[in-house]
mmCIF file of C-alpha atoms in Angstrom:
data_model
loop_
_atom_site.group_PDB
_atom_site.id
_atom_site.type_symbol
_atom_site.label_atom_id
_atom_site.label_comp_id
_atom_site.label_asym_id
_atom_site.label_seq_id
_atom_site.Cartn_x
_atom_site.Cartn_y
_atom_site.Cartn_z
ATOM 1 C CA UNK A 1 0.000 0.000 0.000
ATOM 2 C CA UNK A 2 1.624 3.442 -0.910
ATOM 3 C CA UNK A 3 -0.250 5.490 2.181
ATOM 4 C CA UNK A 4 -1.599 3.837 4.820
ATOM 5 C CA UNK A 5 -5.196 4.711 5.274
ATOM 6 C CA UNK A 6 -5.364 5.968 9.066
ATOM 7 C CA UNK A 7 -5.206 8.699 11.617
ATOM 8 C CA UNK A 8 -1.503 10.255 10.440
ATOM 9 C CA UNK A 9 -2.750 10.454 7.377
ATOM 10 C CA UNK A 10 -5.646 12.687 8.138
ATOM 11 C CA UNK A 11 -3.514 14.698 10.470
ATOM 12 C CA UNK A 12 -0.970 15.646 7.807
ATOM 13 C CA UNK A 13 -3.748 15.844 5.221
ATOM 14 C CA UNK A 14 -5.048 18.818 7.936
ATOM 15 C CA UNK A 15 -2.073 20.159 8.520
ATOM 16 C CA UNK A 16 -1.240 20.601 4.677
ATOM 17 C CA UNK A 17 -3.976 22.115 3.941
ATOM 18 C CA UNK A 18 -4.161 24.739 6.912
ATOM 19 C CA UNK A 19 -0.503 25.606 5.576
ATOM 20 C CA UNK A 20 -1.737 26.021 2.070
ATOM 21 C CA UNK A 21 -4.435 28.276 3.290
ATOM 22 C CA UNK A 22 -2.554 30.117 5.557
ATOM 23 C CA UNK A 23 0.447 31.195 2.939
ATOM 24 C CA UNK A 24 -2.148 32.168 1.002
ATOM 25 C CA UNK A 25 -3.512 34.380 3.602
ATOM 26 C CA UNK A 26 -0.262 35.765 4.486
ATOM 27 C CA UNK A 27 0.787 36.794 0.790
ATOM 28 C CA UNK A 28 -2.616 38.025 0.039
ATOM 29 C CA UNK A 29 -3.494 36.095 -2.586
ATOM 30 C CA UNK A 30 -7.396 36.168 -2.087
ATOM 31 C CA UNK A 31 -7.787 32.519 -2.199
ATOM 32 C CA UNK A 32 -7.423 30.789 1.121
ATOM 33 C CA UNK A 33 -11.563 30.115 1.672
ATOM 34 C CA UNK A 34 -10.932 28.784 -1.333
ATOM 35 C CA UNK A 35 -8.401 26.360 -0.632
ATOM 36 C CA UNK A 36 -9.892 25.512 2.277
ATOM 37 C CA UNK A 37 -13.131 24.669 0.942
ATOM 38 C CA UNK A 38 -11.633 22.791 -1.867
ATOM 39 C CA UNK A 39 -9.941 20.435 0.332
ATOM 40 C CA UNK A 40 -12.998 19.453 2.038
ATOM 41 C CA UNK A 41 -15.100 18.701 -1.018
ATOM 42 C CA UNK A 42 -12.051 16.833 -2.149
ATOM 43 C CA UNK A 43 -12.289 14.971 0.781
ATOM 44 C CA UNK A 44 -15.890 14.531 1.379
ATOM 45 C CA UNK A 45 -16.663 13.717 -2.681
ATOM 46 C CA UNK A 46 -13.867 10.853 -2.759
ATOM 47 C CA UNK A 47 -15.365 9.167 0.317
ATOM 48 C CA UNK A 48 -18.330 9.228 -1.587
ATOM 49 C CA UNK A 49 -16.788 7.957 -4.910
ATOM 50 C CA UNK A 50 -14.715 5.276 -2.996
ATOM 51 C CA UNK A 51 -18.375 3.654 -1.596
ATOM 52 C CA UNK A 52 -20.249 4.155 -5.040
ATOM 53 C CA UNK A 53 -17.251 3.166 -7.418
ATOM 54 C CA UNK A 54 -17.862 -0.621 -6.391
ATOM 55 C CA UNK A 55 -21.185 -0.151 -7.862
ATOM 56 C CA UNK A 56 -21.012 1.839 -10.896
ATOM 57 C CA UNK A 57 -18.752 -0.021 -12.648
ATOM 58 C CA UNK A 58 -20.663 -3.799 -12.447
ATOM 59 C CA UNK A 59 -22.878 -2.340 -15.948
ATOM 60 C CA UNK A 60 -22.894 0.197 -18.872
ATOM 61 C CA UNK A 61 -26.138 2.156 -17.502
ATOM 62 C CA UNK A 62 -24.402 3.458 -14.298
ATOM 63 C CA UNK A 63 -21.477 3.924 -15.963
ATOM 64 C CA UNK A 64 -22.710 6.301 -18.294
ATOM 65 C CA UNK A 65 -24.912 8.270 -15.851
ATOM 66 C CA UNK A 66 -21.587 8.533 -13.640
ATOM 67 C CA UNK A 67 -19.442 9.937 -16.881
ATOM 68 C CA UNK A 68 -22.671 12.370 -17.642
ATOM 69 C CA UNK A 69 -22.419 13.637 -14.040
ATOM 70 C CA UNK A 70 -18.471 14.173 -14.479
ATOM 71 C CA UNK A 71 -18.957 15.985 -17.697
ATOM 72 C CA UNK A 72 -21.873 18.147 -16.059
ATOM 73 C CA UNK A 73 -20.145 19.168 -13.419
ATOM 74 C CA UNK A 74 -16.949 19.780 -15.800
ATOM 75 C CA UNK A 75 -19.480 21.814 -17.533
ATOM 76 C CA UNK A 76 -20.750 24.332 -14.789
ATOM 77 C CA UNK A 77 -17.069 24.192 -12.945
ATOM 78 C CA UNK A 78 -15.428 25.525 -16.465
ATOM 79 C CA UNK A 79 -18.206 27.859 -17.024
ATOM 80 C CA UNK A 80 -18.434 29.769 -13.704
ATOM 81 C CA UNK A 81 -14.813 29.761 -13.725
ATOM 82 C CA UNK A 82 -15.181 31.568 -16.967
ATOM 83 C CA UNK A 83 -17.949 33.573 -16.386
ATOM 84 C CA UNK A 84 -20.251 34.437 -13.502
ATOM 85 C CA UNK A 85 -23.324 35.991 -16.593
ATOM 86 C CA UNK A 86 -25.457 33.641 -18.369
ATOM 87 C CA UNK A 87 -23.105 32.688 -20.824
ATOM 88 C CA UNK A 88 -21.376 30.189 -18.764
ATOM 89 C CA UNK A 89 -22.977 27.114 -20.335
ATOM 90 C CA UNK A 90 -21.213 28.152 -23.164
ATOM 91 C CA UNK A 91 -18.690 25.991 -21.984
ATOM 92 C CA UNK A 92 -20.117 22.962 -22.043
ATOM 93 C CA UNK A 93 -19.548 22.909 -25.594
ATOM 94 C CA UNK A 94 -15.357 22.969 -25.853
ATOM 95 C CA UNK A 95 -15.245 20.086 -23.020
ATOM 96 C CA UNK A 96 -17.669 18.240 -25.526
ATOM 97 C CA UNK A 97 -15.904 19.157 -28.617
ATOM 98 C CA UNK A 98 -12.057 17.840 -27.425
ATOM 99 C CA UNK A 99 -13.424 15.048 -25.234
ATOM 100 C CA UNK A 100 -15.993 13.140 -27.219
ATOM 101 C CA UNK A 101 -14.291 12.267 -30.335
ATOM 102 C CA UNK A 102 -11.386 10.562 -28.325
ATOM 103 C CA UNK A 103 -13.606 8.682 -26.758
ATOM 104 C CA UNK A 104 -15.312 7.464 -29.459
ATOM 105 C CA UNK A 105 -12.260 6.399 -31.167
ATOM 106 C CA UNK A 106 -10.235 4.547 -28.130
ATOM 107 C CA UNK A 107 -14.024 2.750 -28.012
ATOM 108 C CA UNK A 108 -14.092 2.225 -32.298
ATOM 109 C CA UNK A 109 -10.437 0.913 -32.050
ATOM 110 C CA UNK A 110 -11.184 -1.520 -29.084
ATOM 111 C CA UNK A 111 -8.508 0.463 -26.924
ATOM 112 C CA UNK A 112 -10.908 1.753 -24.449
ATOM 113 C CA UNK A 113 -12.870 -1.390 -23.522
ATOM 114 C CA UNK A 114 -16.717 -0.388 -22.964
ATOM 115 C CA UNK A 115 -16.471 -1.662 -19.012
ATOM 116 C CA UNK A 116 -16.829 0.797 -16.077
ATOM 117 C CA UNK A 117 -13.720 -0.253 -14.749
ATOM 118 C CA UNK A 118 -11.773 1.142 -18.139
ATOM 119 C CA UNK A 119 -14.245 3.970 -19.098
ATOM 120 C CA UNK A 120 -14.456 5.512 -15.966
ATOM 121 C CA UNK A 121 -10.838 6.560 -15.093
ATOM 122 C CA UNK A 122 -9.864 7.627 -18.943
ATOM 123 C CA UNK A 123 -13.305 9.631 -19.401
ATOM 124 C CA UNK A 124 -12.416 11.283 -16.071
ATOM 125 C CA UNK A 125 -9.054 12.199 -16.890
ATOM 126 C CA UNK A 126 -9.824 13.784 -20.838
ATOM 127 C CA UNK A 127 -12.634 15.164 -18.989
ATOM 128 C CA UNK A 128 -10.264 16.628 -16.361
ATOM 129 C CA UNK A 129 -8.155 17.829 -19.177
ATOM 130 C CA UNK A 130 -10.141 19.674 -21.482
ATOM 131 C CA UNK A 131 -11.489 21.599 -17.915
ATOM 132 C CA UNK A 132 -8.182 22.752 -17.290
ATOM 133 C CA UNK A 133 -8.239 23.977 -20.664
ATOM 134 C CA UNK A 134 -11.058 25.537 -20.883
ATOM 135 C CA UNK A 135 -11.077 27.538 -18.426
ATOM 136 C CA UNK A 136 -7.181 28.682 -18.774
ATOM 137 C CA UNK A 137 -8.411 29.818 -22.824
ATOM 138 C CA UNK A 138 -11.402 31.256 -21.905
ATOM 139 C CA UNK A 139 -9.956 33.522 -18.997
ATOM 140 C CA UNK A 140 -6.949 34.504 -20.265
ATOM 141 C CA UNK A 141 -8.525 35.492 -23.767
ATOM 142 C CA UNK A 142 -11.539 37.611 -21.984
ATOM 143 C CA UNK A 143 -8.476 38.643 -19.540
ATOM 144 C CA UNK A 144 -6.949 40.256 -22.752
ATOM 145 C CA UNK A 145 -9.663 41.170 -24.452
ATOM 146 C CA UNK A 146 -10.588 43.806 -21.542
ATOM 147 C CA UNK A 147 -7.218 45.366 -21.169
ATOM 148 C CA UNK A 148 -6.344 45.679 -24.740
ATOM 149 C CA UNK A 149 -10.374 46.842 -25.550
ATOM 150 C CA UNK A 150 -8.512 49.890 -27.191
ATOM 151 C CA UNK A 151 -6.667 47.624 -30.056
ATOM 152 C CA UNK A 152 -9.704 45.650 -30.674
ATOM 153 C CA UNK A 153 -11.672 48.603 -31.641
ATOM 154 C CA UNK A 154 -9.039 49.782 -33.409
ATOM 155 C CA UNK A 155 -8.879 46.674 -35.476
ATOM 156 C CA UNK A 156 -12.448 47.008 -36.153
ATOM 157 C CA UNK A 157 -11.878 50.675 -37.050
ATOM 158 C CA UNK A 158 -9.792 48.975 -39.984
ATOM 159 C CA UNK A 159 -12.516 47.464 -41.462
ATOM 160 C CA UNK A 160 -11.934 43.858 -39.442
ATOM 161 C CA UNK A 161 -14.849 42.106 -38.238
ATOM 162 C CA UNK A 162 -15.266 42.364 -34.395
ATOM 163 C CA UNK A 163 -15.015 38.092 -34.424
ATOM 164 C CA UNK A 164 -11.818 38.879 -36.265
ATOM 165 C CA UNK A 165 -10.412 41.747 -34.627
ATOM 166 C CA UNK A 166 -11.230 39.473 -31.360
ATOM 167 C CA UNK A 167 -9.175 36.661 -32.803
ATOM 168 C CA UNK A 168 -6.224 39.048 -33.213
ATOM 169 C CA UNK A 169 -5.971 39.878 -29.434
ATOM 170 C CA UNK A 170 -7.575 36.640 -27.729
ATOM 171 C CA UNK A 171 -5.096 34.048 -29.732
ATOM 172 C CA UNK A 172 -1.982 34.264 -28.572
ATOM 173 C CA UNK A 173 -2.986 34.617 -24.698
ATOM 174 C CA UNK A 174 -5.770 31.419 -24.753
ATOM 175 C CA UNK A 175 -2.689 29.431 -26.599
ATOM 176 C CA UNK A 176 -0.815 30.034 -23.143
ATOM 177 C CA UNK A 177 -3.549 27.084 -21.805
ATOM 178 C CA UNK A 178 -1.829 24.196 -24.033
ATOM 179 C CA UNK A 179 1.713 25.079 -21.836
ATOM 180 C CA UNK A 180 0.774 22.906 -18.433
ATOM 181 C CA UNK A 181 0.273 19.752 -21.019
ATOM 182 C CA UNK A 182 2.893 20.640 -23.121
ATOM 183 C CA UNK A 183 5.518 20.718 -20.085
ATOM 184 C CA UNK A 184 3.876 17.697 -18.455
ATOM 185 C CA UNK A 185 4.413 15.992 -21.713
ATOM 186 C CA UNK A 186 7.574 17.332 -22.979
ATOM 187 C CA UNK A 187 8.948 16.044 -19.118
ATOM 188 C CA UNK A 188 6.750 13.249 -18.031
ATOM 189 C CA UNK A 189 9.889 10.466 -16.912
ATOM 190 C CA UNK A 190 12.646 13.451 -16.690
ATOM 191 C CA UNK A 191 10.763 15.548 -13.978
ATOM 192 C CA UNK A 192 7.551 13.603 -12.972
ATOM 193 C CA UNK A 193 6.241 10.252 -12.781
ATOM 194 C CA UNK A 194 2.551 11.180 -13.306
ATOM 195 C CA UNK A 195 -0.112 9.256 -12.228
ATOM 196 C CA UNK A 196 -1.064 6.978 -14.376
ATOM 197 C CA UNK A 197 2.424 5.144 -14.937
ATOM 198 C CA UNK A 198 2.446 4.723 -11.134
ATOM 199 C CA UNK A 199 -0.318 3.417 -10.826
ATOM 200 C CA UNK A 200 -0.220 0.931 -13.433
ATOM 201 C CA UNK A 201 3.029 -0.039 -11.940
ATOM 202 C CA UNK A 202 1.212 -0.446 -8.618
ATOM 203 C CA UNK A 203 -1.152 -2.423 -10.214
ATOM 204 C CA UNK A 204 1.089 -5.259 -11.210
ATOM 205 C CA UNK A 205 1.759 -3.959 -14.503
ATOM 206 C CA UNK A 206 5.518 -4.263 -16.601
ATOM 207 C CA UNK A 207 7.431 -0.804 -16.303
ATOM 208 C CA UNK A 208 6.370 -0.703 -20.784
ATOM 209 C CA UNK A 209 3.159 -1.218 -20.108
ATOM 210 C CA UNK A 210 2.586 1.411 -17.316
ATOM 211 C CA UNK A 211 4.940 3.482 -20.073
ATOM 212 C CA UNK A 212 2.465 2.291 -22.799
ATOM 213 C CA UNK A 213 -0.362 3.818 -21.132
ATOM 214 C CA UNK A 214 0.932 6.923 -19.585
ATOM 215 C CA UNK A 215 1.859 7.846 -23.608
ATOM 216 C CA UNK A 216 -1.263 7.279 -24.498
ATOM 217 C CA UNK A 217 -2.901 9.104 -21.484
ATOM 218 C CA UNK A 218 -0.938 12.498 -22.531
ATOM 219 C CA UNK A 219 -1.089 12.454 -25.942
ATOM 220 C CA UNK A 220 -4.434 12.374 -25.752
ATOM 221 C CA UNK A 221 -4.529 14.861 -23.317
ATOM 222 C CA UNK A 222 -3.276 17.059 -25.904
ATOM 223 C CA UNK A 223 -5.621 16.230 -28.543
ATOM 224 C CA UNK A 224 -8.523 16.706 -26.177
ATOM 225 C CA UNK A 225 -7.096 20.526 -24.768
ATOM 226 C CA UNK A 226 -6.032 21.663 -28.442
ATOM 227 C CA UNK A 227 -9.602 20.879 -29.377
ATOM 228 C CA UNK A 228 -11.000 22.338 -26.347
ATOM 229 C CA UNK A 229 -8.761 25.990 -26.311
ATOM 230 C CA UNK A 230 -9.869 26.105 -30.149
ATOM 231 C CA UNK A 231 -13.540 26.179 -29.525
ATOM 232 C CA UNK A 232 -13.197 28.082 -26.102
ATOM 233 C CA UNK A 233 -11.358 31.025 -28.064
ATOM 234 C CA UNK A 234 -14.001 30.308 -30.921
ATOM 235 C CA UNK A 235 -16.863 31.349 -28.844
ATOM 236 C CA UNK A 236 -15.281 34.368 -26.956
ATOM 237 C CA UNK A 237 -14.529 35.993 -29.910
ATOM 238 C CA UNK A 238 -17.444 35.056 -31.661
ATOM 239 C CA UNK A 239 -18.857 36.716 -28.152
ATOM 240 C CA UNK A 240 -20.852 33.699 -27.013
ATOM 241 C CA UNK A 241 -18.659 33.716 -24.019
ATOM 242 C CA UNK A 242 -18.557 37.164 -22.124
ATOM 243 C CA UNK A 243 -18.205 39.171 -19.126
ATOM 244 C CA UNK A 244 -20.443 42.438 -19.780
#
């Protein structure tokens, strides 16, 4: 067992956290509630995965309500994060547009098998991914969008279109969202061991086939946030996703 489920692990769990919070209450970073409240939903929303998991993955139907609840809350997570108007939903539509065609090739090519067990982690990953993604694009394009308002217009004032004089601005700053992946990737065995490669390797499985899978885990990791940043960006400058 890599950590030993019991009472020093919940004590340094606590005690990590509080010091998380509290240097971000000392440096005034705005975000300690935050933090803390994270932590405990983290906490409280595992326990409840951990006794539900058993179950979900025995057939397809709970399986699939389980991956619709993931993508949901993916959904309103990215969105809020993105936007606090009614355009959030908006984002529902990038996480769909990197994640689903992934999916449905790993489960055309017989690499994803179509069992809870298999489904269930990968889904949750991409899913996880093209989150991260989406709401990185999204704010830093509407981030640049407001302080360079003055170039945009002036682009328009040119005789672009405002989805094109958008584009302009918003492109190079939502791009930024594809660096966490592409570091991850470029140094995945040099700097990390991520996640999936240890676990596999916990699991039983050969050092190449843990390898084998963590490949295939972040390359399509990329596939899933390039789609998702693409369509993100789409819709702000298109203004489907805004702030005013």
């Amino acid at each position: 067992m890599l950590l030993p489920v019991d009472i020093t692990l919940g004590v340094v769990l606590a005690v990590l956290l509080a010091v998380a919070a509290g240097v971000a209450a000392l440096a005034s970073l705005g975000r300690s509630r935050e933090i803390l409240l994270a932590g405990l939903r983290a906490a409280v929303q595992l326990a409840g995965v951990s006794l539900l998991i058993g179950w979900v993955v025995r057939s397809l139907s709970p399986t699939l309500g389980f991956v619709a609840l993931m993508y949901a809350v993916a959904a309103w997570t990215a969105g809020r994060r993105v936007t606090r108007n009614g355009t959030w939903w908006w984002a529902a539509l990038p996480i769909a547009a990197g994640v689903a065609p992934v999916v449905g090739l790993l489960l055309l090519t017989g690499l994803l098998p179509v069992k809870g067990i298999a489904m269930i982690p990968v889904v949750g990953i991409l899913i996880g991914g093209a989150l991260t993604a989406t709401v990185l694009g999204g704010r830093r394009a509407l981030d640049e969008l407001t302080i360079r308002r003055g170039e945009v217009e002036a682009g328009m004032a040119l005789g672009l279109l405002d989805r094109d004089a958008r584009m302009e601005i918003a492109r190079p700053a939502a791009a930024d969202a594809l660096l966490p992946g592409l570091d991850q990737t470029r140094t995945v065995g040099l700097v990390t061991l991520p996640g999936a490669f240890v676990g596999m390797l916990l699991g039983g499985a050969s050092p190449v086939q843990a390898g084998a899978v963590q490949l295939f885990v972040l390359v399509a990791l990329m596939a899933v946030q390039a789609v998702a940043v693409t369509v993100v960006l789409e819709l702000v400058a298109r203004g489907r996703l805004h702030r005013v």
